Short mmCIF file of C-alpha atoms and ligand atoms in Angstrom, two decimals:
data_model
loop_
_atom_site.label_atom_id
_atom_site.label_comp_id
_atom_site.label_asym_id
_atom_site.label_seq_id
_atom_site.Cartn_x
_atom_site.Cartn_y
_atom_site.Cartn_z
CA UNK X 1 -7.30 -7.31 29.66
CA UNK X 2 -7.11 -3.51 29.68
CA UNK X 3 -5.25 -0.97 27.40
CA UNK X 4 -3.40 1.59 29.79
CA UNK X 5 -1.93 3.60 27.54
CA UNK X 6 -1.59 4.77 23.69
CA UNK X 7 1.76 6.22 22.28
CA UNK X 8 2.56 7.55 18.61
CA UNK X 9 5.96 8.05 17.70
CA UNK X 10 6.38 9.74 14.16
CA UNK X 11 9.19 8.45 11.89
CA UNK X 12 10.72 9.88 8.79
CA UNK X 13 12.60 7.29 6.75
CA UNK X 14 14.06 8.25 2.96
CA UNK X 15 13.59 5.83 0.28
CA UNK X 16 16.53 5.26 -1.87
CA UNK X 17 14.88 7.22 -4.48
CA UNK X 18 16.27 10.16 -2.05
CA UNK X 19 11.84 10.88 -1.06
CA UNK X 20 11.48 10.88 2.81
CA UNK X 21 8.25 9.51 4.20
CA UNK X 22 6.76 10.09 7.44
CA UNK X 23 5.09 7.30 9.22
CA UNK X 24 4.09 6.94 12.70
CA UNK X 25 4.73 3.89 14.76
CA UNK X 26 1.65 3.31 16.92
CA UNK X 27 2.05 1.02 20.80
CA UNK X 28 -0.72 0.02 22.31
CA UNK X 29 -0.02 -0.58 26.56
CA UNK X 30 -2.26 -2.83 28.29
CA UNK X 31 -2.49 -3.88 32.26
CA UNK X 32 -0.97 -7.07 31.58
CA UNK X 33 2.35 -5.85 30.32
CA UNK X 34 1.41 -6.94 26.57
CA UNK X 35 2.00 -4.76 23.93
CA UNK X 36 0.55 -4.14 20.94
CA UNK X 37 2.18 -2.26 17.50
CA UNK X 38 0.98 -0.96 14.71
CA UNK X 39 1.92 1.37 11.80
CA UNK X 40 0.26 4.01 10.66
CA UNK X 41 2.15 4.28 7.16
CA UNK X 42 2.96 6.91 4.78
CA UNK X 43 1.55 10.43 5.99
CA UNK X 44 3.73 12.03 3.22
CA UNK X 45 0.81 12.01 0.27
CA UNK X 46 -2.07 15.09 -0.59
CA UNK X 47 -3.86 16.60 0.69
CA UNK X 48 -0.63 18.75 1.82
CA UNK X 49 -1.71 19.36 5.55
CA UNK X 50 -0.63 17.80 8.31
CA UNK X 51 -1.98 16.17 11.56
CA UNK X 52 -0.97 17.42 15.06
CA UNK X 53 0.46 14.30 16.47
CA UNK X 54 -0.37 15.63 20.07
CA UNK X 55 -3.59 15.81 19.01
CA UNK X 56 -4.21 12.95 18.12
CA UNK X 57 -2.62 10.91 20.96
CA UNK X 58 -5.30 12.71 23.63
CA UNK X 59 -7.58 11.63 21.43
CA UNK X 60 -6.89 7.93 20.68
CA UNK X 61 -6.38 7.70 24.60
CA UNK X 62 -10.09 8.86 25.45
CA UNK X 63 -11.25 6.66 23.49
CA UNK X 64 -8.96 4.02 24.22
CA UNK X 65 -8.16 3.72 27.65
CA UNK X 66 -9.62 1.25 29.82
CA UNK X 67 -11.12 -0.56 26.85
CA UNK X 68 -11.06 -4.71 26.21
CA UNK X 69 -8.42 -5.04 23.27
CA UNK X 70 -10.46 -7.68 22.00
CA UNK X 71 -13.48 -5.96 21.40
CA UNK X 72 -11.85 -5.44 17.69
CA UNK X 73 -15.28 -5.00 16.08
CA UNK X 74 -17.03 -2.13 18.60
CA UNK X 75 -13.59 -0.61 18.38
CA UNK X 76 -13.54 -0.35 14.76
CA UNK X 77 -16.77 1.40 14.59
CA UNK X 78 -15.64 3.79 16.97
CA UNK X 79 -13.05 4.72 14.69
CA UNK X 80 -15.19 5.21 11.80
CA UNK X 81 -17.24 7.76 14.03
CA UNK X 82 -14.15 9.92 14.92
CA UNK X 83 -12.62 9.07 11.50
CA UNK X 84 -15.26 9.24 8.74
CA UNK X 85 -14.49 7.50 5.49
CA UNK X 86 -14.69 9.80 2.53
CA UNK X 87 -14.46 9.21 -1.30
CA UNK X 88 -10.61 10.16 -1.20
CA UNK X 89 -8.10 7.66 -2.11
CA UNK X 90 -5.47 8.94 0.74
CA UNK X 91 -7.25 9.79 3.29
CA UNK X 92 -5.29 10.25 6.21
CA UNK X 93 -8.41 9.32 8.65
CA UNK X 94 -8.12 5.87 6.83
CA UNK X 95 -4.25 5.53 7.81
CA UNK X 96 -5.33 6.05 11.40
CA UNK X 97 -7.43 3.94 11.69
CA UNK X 98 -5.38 1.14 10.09
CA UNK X 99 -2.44 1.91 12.76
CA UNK X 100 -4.71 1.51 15.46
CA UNK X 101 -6.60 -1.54 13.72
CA UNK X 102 -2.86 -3.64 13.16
CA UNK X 103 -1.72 -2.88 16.94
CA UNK X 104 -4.63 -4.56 18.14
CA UNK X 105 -4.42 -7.55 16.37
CA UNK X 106 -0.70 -7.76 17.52
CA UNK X 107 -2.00 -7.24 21.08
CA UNK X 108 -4.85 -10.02 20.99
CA UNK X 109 -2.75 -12.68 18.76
CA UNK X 110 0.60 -11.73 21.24
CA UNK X 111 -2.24 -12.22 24.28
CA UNK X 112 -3.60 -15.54 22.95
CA UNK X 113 0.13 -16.68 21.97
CA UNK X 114 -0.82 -16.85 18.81
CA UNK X 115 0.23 -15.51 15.51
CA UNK X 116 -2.41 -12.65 13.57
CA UNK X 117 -2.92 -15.23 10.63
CA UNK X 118 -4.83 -17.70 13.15
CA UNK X 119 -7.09 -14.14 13.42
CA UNK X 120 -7.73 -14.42 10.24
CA UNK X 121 -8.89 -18.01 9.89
CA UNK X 122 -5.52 -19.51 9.02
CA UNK X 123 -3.13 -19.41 5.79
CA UNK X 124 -4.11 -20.74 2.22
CA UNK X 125 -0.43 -20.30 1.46
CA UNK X 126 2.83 -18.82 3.57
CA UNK X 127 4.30 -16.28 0.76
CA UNK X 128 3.08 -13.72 -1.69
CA UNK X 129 4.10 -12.93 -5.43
CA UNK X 130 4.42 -9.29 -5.46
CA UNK X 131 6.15 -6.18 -7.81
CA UNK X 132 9.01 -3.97 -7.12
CA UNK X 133 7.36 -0.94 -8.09
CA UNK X 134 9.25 1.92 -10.95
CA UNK X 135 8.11 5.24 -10.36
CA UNK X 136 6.49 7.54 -12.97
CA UNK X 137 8.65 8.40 -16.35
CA UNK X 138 8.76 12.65 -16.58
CA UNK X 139 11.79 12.82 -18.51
CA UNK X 140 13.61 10.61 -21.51
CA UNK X 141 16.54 10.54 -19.06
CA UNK X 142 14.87 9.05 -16.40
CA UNK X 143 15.10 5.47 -18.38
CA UNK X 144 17.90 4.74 -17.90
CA UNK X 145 18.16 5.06 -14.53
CA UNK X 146 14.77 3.07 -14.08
CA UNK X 147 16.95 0.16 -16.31
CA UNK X 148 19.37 0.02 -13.59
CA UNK X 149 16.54 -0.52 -11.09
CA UNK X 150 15.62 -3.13 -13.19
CA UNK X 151 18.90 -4.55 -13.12
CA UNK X 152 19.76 -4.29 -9.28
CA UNK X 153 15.92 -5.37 -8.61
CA UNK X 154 16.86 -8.39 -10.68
CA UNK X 155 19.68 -9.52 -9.51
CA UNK X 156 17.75 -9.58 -5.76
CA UNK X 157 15.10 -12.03 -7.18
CA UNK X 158 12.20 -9.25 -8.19
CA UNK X 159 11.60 -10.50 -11.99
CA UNK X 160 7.96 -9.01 -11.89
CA UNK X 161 7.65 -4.92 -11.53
CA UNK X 162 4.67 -2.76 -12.56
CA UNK X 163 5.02 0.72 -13.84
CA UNK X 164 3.38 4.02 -13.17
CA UNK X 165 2.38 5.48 -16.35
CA UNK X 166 0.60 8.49 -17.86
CA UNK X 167 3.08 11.44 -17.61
CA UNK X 168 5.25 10.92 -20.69
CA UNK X 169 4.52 7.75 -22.61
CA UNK X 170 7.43 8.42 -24.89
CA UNK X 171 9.51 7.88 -21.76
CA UNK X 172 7.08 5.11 -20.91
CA UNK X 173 7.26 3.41 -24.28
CA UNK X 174 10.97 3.69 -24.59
CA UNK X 175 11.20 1.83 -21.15
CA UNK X 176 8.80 -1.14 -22.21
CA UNK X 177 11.09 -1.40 -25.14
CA UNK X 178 14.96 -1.48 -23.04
CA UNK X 179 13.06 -3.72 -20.79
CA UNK X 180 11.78 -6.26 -23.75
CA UNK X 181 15.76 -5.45 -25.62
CA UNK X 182 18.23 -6.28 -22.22
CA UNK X 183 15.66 -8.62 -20.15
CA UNK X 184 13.40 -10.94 -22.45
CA UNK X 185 11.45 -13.05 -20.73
CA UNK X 186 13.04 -13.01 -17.43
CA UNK X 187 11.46 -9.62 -16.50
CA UNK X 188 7.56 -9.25 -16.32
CA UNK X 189 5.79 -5.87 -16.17
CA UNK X 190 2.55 -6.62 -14.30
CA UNK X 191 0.65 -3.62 -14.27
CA UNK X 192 0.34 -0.53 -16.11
CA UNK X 193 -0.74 2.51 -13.10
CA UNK X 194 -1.61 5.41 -14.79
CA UNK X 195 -2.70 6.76 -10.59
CA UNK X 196 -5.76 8.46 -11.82
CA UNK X 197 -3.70 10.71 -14.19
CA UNK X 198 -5.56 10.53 -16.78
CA UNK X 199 -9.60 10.65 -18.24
CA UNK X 200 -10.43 7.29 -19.74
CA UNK X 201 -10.05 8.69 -22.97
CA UNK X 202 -6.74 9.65 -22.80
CA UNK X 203 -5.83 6.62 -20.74
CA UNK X 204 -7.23 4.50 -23.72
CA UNK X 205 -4.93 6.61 -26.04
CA UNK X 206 -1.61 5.47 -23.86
CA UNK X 207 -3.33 1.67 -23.45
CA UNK X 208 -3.07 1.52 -27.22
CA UNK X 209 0.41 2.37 -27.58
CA UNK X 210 1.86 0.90 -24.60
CA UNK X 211 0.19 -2.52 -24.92
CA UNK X 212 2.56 -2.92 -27.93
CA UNK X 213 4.59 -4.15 -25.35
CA UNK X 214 3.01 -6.90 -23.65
CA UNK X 215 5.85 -7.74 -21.06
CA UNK X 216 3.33 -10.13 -18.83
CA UNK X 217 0.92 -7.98 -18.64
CA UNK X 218 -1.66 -8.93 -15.75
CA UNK X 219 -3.69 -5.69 -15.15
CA UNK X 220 -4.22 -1.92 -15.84
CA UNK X 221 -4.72 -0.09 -12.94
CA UNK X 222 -6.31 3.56 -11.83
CA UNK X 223 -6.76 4.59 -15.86
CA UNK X 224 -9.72 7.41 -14.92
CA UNK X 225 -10.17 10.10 -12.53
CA UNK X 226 -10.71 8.84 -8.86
CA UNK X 227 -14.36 7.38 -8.64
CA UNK X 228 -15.09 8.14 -12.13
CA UNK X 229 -16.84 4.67 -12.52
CA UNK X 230 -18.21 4.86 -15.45
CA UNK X 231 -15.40 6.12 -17.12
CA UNK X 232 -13.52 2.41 -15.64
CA UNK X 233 -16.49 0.83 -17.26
CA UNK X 234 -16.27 2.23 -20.58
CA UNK X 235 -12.55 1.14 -21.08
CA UNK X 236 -13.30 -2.64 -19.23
CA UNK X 237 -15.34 -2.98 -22.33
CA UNK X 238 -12.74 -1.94 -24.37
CA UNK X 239 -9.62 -3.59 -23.48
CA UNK X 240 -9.28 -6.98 -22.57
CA UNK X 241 -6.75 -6.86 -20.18
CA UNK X 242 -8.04 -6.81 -17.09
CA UNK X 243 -9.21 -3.35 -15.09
CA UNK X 244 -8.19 -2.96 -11.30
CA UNK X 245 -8.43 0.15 -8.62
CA UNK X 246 -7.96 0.23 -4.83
CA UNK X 247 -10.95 0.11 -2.58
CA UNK X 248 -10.98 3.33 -0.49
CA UNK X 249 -14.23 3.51 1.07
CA UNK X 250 -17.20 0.94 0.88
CA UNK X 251 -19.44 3.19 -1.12
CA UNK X 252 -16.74 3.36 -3.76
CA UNK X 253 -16.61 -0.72 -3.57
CA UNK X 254 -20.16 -0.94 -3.50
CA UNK X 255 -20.37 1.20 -7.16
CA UNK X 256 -17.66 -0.22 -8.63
CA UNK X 257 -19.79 -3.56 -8.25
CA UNK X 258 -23.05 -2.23 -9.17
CA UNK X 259 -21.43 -0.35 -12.18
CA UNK X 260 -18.93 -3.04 -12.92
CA UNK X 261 -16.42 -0.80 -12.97
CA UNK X 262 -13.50 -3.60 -12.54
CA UNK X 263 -11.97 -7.00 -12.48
CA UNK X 264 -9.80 -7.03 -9.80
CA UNK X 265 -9.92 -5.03 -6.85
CA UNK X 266 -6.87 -3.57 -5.53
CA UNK X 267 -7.05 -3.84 -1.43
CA UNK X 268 -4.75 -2.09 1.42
CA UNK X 269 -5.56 -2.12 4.54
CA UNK X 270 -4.06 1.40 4.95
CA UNK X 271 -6.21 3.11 2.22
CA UNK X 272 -9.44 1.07 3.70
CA UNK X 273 -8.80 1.71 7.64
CA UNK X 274 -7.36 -1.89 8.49
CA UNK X 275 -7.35 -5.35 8.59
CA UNK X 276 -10.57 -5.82 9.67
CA UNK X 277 -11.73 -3.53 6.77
CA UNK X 278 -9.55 -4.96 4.33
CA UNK X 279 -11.10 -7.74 5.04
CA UNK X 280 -14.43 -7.14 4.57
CA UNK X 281 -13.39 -5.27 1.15
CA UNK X 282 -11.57 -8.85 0.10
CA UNK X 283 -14.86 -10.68 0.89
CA UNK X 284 -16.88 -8.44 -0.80
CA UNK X 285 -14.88 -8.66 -4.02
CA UNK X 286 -15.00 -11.98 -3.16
CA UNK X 287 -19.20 -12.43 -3.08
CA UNK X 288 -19.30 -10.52 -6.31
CA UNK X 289 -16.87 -12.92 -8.15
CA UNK X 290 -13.86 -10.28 -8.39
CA UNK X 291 -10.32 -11.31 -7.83
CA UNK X 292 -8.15 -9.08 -5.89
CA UNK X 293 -4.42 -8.27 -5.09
CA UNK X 294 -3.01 -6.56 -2.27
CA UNK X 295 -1.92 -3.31 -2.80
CA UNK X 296 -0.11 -0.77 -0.65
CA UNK X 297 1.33 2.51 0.37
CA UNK X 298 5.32 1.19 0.58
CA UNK X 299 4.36 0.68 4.22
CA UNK X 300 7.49 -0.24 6.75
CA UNK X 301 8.22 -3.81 8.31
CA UNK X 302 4.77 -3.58 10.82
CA UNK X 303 2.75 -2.78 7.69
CA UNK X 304 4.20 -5.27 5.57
CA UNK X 305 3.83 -7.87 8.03
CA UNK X 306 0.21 -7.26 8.97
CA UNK X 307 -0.41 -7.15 4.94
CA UNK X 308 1.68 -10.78 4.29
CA UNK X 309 -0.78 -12.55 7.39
CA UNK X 310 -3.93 -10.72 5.41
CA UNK X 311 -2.58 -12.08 2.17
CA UNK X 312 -1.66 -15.39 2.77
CA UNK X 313 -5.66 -15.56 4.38
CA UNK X 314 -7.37 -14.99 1.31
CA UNK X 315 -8.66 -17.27 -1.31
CA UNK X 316 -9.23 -14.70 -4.26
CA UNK X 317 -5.53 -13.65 -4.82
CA UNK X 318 -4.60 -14.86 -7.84
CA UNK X 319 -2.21 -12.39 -9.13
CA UNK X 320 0.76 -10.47 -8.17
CA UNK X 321 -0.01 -8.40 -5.68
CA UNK X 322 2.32 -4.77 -4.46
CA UNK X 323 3.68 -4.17 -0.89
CA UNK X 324 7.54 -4.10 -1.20
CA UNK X 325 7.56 -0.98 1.01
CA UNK X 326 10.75 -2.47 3.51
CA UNK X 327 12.85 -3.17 0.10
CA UNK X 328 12.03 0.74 -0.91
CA UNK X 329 13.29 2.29 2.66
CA UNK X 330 16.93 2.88 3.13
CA UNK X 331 15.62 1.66 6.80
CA UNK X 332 13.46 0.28 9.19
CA UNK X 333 12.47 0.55 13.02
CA UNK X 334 11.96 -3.72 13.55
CA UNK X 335 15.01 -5.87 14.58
CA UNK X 336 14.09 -8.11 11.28
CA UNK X 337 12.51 -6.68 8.75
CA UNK X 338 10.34 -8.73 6.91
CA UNK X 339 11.95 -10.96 4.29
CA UNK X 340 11.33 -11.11 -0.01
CA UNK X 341 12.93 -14.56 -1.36
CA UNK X 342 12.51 -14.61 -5.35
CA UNK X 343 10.21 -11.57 -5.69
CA UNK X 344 7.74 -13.56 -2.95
CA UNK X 345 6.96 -11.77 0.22
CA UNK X 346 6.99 -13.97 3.10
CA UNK X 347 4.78 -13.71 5.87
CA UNK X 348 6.33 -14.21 9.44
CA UNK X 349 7.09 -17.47 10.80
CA UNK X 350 3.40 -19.16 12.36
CA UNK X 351 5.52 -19.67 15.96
CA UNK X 352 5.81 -15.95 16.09
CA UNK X 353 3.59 -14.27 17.74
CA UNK X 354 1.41 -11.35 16.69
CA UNK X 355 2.57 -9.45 13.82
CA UNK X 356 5.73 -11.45 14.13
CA UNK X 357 7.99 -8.29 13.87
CA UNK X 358 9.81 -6.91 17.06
CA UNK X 359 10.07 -2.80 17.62
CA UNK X 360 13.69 -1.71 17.81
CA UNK X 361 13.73 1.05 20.20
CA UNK X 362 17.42 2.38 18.96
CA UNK X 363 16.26 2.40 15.17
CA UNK X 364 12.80 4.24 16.53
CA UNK X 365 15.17 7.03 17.79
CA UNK X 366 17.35 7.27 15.04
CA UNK X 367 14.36 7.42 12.58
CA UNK X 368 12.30 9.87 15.07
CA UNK X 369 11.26 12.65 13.79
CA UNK X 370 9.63 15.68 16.03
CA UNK X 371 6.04 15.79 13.78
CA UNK X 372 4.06 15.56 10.71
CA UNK X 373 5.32 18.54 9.12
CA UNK X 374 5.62 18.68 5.84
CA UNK X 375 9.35 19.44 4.42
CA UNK X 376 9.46 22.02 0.70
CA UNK X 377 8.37 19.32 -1.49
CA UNK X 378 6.06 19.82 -4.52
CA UNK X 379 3.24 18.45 -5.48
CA UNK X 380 5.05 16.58 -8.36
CA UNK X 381 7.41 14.75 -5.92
CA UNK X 382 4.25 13.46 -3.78
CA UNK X 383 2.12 12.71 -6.84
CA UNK X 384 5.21 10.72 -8.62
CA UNK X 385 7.19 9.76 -5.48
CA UNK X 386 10.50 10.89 -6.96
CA UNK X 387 12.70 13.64 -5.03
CA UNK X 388 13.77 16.83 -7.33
CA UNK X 389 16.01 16.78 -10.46
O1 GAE N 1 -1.15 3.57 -6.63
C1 GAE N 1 -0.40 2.74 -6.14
O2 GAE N 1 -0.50 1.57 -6.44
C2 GAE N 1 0.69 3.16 -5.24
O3 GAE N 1 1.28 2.25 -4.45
C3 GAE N 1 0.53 4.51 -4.67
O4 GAE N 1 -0.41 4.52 -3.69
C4 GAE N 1 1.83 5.12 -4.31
O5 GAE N 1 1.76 6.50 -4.35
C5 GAE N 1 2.36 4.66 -2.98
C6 GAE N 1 3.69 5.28 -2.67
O6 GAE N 1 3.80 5.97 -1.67
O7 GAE N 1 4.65 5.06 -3.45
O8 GAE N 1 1.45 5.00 -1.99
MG1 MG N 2 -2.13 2.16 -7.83
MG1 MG N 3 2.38 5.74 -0.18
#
């Protein structure tokens, strides 16, 4: 088999927080009629420039076209040539390559009539525990509103959620306590992400106070400056909850091994540069006796469904893991989006093939958008993910 052709069609796609997010759906055309899709999720994160979509199509094509699909593994390092990893967390070069990465495992696994989980060695189990995620507290007034999230959330089946943190614990602390007043038990806060916001000092500061309120409590996540290892090993020694940050590039991996920066690493295929990077990144934790969780962008229906096949793979999940990106959008551009039963995502059926999701050509036009650009956000709405007051 041959790939013919690569197309990128950019999507923008609100989320009901009212914050639009461009993504761009990536099809991969071979000489046998199969083909492939992939996602290339979330462009709408720093650094604030954008990529010329045009661009980047010619390029993906030369080095695409007329290439075996199933060389996966030569094609992967290709990427990393024309897309270097760096030590940044969003990386856009990263996002490409993950798009790219997905659509060929839907072409190979739609090829072999097979589903991408039988890629990946088979399933240790068919659904995922994951969070619905509540965005960062800047104002007292915002708690409220996040207790109606709660609420709604709740009453869909999502009893675990984890909570940015770091910008106003007041706010943050008079959450944890509505949360403990209204919901008891039947709600559990997983994580606490303070997103890099803070130095480890200050991070231990907020720890203190906010661990008052042990709501289930299964990690702390991101509580230093991005690759500030140290700093993650200084407060692993002081807490004993457990310490976890996303894998971004394998040098930051490798040092938060050597310096034991963590307990659990936090893996996405979209911040690593795809599934077969993810899961090197998951067997790497894996060798140096770290748990890890799947973590995520709020990636669309493709995403999510190449995530759930990577997640039900792996042996080392043991806690809840993140991607509830499809419940976030107010749409999607798949016929069925992937489904969430009792705050477990479930991966596509085994008898579908691929990805197991289907493009929707009418929802890809309605959701279209003409490129990258950015709209007049600030950089507060793309660090917290919340649209303006
Ligand atoms: O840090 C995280 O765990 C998040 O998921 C983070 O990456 C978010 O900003 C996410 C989003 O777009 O909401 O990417
Ligand atoms: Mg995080
Ligand atoms: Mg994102």
């Amino acid at each position: 088999m041959k790939i013919t052709n690569i197309e990128l069609i950019a999507v923008g796609i609100p989320r009901h927080t009212g914050f639009v997010n461009k993504h761009v759906i990536v099809k991969i055309h071979s000489d046998e009629g199969i083909v492939g899709i992939g996602e290339m999720s979330d462009f709408s994160h720093l650094p604030r420039y954008s990529i010329d979509l045009h661009d980047l199509e010619r390029g993906l094509r030369s080095v695409f076209i007329g290439r075996n699909p199933f060389d996966i593994m030569q094609l992967n390092q290709e990427l990393v040539d024309h897309f270097p990893e760096t030590m940044y967390y969003y990386e856009k070069g990263s996002f490409i390559r993950n798009g790219m990465d997905n659509a060929l495992h839907d072409l190979c696994a739609k090829c072999l009539d097979i589903s991408v989980s039988e890629m990946f060695g088979g399933r240790v189990r068919d659904k995922l525990k994951v969070c619905y995620p509540i965005f960062r507290h800047r104002f007292m007034e915002e708690v409220e509103e996040n207790i109606q999230v709660v609420r709604n959330r709740l009453e869909q089946g999502f009893d675990v959620f984890r909570l940015y943190v770091g910008k106003n614990i007041d706010a943050d602390e008079a959450f944890l306590s509505r949360v403990k007043e209204e919901f008891g038990s039947k709600v559990k806060i997983k994580s606490y992400d303070f997103s890099h916001l803070l130095n480890w000092k200050d991070a231990w500061c907020a720890i203190k106070r906010l661990t008052k309120y042990d709501l289930g409590l299964e990690m702390i996540e991101s509580p230093a400056p991005r690759n500030d290892f140290e700093g993650l090993n200084q407060l692993r020694l002081k807490t004993d909850y457990p310490i976890s940050e996303h894998v971004w590039s394998f040098k930051q991996q490798q040092e938060m091994i050597k310096q034991e920066a963590v307990d659990i690493f936090n893996i996405s295929p979209i911040f690593i540069g795809g599934l077969t990077a993810a899961r090197k990144a998951a067997y790497a934790a894996e060798v140096a006796g770290k748990e890890c969780i799947l973590g995520t962008t709020q990636e669309l229906s493709i995403g999510t469904a190449a995530m759930a096949h990577l997640g039900c793979s792996l042996t080392n999940i043991l806690k809840t893991s993140d991607p509830t990106g499809p419940e976030l959008y107010i749409g999607d551009v798949v016929k069925e989006r992937v489904t969430y039963q009792d705050g477990y995502l479930h991966a596509p059926d085994r008898n579908k093939k691929g990805l197991g999701v289907e493009l929707d050509e009418e929802l890809l036009d309605k959701f279209r958008v003409a490129d990258l650009s950015w709209n007049d956000v600030s950089v507060h709405q793309l660090q917290d993910r919340t649209s303006i007051k």
